[in-house]
PDB file of C-alpha atoms and ligand atoms in Angstrom:
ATOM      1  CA  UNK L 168     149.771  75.899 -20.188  1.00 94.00           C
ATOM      2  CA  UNK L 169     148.540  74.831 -24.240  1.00 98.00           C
ATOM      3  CA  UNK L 170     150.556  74.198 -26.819  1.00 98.00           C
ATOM      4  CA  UNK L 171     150.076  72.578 -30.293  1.00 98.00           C
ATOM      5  CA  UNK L 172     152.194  70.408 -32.097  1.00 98.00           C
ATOM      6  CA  UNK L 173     152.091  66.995 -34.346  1.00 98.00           C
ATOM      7  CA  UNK L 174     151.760  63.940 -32.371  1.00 98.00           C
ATOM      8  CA  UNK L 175     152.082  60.277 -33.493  1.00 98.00           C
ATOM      9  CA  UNK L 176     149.250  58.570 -34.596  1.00 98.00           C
ATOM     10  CA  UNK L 177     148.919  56.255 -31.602  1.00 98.00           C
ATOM     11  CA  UNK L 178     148.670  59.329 -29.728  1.00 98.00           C
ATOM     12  CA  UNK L 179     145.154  60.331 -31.162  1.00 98.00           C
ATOM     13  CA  UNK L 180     143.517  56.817 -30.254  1.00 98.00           C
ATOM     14  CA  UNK L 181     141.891  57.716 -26.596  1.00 97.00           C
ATOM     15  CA  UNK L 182     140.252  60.645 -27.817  1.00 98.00           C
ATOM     16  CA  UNK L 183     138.957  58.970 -31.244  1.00 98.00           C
ATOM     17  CA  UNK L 184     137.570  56.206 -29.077  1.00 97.00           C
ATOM     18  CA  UNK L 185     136.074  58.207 -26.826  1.00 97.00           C
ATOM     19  CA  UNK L 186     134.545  60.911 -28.990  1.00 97.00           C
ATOM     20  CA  UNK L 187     134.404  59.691 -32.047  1.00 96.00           C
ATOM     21  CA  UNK L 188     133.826  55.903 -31.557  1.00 94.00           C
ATOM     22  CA  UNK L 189     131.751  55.913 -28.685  1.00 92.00           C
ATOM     23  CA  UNK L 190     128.987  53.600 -28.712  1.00 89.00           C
ATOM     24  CA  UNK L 191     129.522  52.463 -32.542  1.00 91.00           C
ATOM     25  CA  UNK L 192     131.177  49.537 -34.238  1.00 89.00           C
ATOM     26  CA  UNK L 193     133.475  51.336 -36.257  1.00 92.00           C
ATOM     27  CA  UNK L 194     137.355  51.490 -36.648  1.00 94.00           C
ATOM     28  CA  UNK L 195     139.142  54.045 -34.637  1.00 96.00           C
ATOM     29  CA  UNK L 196     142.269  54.010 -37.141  1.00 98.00           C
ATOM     30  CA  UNK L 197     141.835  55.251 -40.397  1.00 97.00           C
ATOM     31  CA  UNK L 198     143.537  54.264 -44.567  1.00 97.00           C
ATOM     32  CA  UNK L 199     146.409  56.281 -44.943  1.00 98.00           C
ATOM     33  CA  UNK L 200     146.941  57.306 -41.128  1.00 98.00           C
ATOM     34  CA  UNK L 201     150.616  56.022 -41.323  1.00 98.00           C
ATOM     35  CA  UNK L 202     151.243  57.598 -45.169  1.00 98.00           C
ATOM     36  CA  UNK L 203     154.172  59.612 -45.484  1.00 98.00           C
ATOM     37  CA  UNK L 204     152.874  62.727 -46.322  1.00 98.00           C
ATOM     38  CA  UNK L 205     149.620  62.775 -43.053  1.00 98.00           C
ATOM     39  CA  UNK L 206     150.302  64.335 -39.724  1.00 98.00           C
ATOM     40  CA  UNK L 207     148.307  64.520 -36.726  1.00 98.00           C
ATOM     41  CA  UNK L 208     147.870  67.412 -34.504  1.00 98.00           C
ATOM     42  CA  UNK L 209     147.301  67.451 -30.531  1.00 98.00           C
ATOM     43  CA  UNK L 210     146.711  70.228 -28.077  1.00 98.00           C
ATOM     44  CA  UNK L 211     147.991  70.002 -24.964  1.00 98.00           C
ATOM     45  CA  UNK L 212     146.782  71.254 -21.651  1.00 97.00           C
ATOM     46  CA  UNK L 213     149.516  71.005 -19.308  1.00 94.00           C
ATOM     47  CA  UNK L 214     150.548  67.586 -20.265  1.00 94.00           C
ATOM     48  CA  UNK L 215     147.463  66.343 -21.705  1.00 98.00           C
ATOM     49  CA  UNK L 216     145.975  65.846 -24.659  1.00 98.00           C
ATOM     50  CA  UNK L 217     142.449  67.335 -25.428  1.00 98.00           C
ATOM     51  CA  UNK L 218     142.204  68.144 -29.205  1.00 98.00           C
ATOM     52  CA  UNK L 219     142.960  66.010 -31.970  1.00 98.00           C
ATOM     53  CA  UNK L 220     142.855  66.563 -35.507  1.00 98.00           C
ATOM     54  CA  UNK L 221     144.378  64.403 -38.671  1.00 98.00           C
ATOM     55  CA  UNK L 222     145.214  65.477 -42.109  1.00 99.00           C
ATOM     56  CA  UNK L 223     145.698  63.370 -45.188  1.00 98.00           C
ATOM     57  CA  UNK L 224     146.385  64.353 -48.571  1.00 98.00           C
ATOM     58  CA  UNK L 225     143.576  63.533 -50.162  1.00 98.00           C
ATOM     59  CA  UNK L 226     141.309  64.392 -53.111  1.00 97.00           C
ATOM     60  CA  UNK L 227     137.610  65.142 -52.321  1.00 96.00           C
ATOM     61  CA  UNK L 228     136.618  64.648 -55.484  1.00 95.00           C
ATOM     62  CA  UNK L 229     134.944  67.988 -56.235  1.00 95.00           C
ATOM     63  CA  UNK L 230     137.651  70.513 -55.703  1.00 96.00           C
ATOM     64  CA  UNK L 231     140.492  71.095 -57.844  1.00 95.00           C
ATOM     65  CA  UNK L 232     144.143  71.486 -56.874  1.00 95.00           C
ATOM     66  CA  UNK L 233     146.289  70.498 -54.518  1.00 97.00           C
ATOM     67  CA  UNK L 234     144.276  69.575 -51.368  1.00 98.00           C
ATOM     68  CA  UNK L 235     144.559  67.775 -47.588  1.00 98.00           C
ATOM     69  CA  UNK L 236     141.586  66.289 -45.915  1.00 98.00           C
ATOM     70  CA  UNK L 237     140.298  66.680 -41.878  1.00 98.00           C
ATOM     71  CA  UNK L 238     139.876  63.553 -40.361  1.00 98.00           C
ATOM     72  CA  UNK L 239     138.969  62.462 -36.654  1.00 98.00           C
ATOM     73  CA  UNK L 240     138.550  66.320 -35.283  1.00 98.00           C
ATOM     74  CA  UNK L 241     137.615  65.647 -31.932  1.00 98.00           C
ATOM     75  CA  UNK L 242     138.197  67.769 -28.435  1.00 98.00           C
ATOM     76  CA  UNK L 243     137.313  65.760 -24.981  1.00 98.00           C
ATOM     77  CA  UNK L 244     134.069  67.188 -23.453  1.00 98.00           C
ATOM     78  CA  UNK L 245     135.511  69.100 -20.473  1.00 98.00           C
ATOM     79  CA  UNK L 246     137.643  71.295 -23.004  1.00 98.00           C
ATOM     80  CA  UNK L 247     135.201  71.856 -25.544  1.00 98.00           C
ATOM     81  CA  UNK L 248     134.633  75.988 -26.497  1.00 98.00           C
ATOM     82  CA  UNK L 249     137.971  77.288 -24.995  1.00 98.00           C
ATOM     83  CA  UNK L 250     139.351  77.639 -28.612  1.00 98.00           C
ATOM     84  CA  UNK L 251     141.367  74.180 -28.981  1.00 98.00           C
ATOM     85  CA  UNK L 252     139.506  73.382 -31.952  1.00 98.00           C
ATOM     86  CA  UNK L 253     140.685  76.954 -33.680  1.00 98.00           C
ATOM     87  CA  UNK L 254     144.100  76.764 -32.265  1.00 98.00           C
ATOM     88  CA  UNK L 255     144.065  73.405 -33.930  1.00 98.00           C
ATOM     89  CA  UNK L 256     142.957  74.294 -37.227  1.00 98.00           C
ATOM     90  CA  UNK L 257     144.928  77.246 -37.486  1.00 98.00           C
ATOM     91  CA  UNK L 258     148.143  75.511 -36.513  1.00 98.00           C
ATOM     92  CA  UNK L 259     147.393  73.116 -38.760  1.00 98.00           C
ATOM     93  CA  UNK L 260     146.778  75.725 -41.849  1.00 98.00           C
ATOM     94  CA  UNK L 261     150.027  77.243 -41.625  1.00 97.00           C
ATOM     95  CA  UNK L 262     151.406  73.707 -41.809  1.00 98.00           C
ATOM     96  CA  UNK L 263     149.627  72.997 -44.769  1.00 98.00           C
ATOM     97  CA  UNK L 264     150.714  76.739 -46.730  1.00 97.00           C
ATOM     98  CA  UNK L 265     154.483  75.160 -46.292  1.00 96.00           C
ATOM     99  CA  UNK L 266     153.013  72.262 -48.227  1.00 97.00           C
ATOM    100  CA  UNK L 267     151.185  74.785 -50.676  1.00 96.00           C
ATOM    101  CA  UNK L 268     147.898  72.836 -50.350  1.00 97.00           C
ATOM    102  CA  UNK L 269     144.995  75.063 -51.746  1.00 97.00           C
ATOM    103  CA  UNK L 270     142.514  73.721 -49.916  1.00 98.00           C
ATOM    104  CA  UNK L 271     141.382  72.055 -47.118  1.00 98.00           C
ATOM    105  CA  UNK L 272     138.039  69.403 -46.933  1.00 98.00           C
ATOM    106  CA  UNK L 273     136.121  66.985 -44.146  1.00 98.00           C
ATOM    107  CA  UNK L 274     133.178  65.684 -44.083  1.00 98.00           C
ATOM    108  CA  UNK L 275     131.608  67.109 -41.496  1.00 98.00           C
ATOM    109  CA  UNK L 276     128.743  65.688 -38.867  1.00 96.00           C
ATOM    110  CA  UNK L 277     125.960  68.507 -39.113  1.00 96.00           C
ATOM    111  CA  UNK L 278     126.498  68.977 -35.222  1.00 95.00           C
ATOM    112  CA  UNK L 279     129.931  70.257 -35.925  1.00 97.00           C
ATOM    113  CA  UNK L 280     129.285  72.756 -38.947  1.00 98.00           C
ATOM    114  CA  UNK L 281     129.131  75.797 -37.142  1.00 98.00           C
ATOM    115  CA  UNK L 282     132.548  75.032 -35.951  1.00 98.00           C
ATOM    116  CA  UNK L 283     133.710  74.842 -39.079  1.00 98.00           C
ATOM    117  CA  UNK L 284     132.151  77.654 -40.557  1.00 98.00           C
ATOM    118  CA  UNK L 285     133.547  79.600 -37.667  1.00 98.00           C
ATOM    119  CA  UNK L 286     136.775  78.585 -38.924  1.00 98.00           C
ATOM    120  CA  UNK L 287     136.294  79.861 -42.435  1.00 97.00           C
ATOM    121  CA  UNK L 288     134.963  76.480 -44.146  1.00 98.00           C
ATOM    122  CA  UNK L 289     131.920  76.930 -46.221  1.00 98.00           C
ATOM    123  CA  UNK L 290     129.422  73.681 -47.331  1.00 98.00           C
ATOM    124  CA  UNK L 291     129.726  72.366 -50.595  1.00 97.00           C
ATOM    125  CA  UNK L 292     126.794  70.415 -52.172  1.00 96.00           C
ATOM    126  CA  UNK L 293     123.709  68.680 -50.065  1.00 96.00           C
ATOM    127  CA  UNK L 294     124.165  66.780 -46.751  1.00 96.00           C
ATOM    128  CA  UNK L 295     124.430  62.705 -46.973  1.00 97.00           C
ATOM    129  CA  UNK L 296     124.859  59.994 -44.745  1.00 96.00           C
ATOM    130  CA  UNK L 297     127.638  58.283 -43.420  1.00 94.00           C
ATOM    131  CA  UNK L 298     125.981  54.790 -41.946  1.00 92.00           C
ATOM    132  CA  UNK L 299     126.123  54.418 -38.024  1.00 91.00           C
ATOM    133  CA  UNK L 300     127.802  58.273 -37.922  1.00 92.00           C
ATOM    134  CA  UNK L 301     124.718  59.969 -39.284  1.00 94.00           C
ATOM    135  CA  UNK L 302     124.304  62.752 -41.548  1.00 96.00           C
ATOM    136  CA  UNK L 303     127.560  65.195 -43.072  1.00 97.00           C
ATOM    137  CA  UNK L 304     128.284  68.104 -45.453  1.00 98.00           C
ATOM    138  CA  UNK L 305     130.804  68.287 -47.162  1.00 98.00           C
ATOM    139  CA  UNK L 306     132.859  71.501 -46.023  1.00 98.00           C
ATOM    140  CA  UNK L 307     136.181  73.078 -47.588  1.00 98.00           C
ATOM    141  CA  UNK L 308     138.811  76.194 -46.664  1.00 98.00           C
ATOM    142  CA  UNK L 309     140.996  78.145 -48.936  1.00 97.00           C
ATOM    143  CA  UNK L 310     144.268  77.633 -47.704  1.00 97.00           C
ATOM    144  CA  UNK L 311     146.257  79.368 -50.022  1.00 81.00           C
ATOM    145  CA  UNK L 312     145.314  81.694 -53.904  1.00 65.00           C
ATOM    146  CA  UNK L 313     146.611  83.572 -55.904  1.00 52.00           C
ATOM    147  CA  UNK L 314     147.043  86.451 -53.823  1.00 57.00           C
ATOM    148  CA  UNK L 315     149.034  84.755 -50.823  1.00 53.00           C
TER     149      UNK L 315
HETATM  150  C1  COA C 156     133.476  70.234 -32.957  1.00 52.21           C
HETATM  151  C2  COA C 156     134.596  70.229 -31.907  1.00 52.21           C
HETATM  152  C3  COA C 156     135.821  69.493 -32.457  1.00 52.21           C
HETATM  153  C4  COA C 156     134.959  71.685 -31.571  1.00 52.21           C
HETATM  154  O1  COA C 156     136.089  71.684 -30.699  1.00 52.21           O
HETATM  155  P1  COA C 156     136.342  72.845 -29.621  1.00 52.21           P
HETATM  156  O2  COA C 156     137.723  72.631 -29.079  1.00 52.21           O
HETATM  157  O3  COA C 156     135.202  72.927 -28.664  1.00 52.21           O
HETATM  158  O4  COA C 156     136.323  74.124 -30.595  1.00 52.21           O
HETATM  159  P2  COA C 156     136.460  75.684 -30.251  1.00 52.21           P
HETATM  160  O5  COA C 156     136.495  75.881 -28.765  1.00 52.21           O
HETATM  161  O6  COA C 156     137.545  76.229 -31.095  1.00 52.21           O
HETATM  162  O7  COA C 156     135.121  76.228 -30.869  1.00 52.21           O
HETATM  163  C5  COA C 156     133.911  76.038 -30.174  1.00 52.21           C
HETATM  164  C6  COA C 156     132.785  76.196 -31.146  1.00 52.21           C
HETATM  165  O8  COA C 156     132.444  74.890 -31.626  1.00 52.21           O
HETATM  166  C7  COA C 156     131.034  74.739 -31.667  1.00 52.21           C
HETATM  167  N1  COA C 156     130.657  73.544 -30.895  1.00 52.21           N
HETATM  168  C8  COA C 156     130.120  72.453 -31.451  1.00 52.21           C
HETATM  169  N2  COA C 156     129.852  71.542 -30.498  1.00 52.21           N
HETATM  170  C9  COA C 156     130.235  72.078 -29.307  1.00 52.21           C
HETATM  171  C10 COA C 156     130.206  71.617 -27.961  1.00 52.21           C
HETATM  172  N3  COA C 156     129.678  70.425 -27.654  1.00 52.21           N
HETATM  173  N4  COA C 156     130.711  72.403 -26.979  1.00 52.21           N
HETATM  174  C11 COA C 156     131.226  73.635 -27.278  1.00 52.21           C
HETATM  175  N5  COA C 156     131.267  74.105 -28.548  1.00 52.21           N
HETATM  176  C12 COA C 156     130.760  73.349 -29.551  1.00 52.21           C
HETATM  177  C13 COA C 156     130.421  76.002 -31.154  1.00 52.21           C
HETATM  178  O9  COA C 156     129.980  76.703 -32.314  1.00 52.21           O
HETATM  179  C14 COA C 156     131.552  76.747 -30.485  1.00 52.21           C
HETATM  180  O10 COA C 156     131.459  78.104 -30.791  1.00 52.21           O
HETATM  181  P3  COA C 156     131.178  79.161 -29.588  1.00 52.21           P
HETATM  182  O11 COA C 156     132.366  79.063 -28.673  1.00 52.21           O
HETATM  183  O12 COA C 156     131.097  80.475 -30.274  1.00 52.21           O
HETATM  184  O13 COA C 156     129.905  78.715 -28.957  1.00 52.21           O
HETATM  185  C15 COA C 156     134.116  69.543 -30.587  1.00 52.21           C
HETATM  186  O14 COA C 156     132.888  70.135 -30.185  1.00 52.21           O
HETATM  187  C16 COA C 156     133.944  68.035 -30.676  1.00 52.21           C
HETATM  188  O15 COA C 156     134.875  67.268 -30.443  1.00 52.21           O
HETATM  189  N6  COA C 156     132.722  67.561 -30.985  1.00 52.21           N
HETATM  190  C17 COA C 156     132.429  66.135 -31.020  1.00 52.21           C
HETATM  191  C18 COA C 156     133.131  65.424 -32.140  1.00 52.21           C
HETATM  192  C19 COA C 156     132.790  65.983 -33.497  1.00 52.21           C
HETATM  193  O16 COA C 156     131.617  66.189 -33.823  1.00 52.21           O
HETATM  194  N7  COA C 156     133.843  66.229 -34.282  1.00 52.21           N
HETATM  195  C20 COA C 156     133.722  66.735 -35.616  1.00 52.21           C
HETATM  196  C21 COA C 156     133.588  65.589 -36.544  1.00 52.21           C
HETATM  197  S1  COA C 156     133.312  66.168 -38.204  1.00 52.21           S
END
């Protein structure tokens, strides 16, 4: 059985340190991951967690408008392509239309951008380089306009 929900933070650690965090020096808990207004999103397979996602309200700096950013998507190997990553997201977009956020931003690894743009995110400006992580795009989705 899957299901979606929020989770507490503490509950996104294994898979951040096992996905994410594998192999580099870098924190596994992230600024603002206990601020009022970010949630964190599991899926569940029976009673396990495979997918993790966070979302912060956060500017990115070239969008305008009200706006949440992706942080730590990560699903463990053995799930990855049965859809947790779009149940994810798309659990996590109707949360943020209650919040009537415009948009939604990550910075994106380039192994990962087909997922995204699979999930209706589109690059904005030329890749850079997070140190240790490796190269990123910057990558956005219309959560809400004028006509919804
Ligand atoms: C990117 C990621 C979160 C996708 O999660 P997922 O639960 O497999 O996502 P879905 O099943 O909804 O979508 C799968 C799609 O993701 C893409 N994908 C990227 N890496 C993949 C992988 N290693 N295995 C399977 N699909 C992968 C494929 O385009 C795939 O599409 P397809 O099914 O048409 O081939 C997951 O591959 C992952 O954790 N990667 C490592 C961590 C990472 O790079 N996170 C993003 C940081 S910005």
């Amino acid at each position: 059985m899957v299901s979606v929900k929020k989770i507490a933070v503490e509950d996104t650690y294994f898979i951040r340190q096992e996905i994410l965090r594998k192999g580099m020096n870098l924190p596994y808990t992230f600024d603002g991951d206990d601020a009022e207004d970010t949630f964190h999103i599991g899926v569940y397979e029976r009673e396990k967690i495979v997918s993790i996602g966070t979302f912060m309200k956060r500017s990115s700096g070239v969008l305008e408008g009200a706006q949440y950013q992706l942080r730590g998507m990560a699903t463990l190997n053995e799930a990855r392509g049965k859809g947790y990553g779009k149940l994810l997201l798309d659990f996590a977009t109707k949360e943020l239309l209650k919040l009537n956020i415009t948009y939604l931003w990550c910075n994106a690894r380039v192994v990962a951008v087909k997922f995204y743009e699979k999930n209706q995110f589109q690059i904005i400006g030329e890749s850079f380089m997070v140190a240790i992580v490796g190269p990123h795009y910057k990558m956005y989705k219309t959560i809400k306009n004028e006509n919804n």
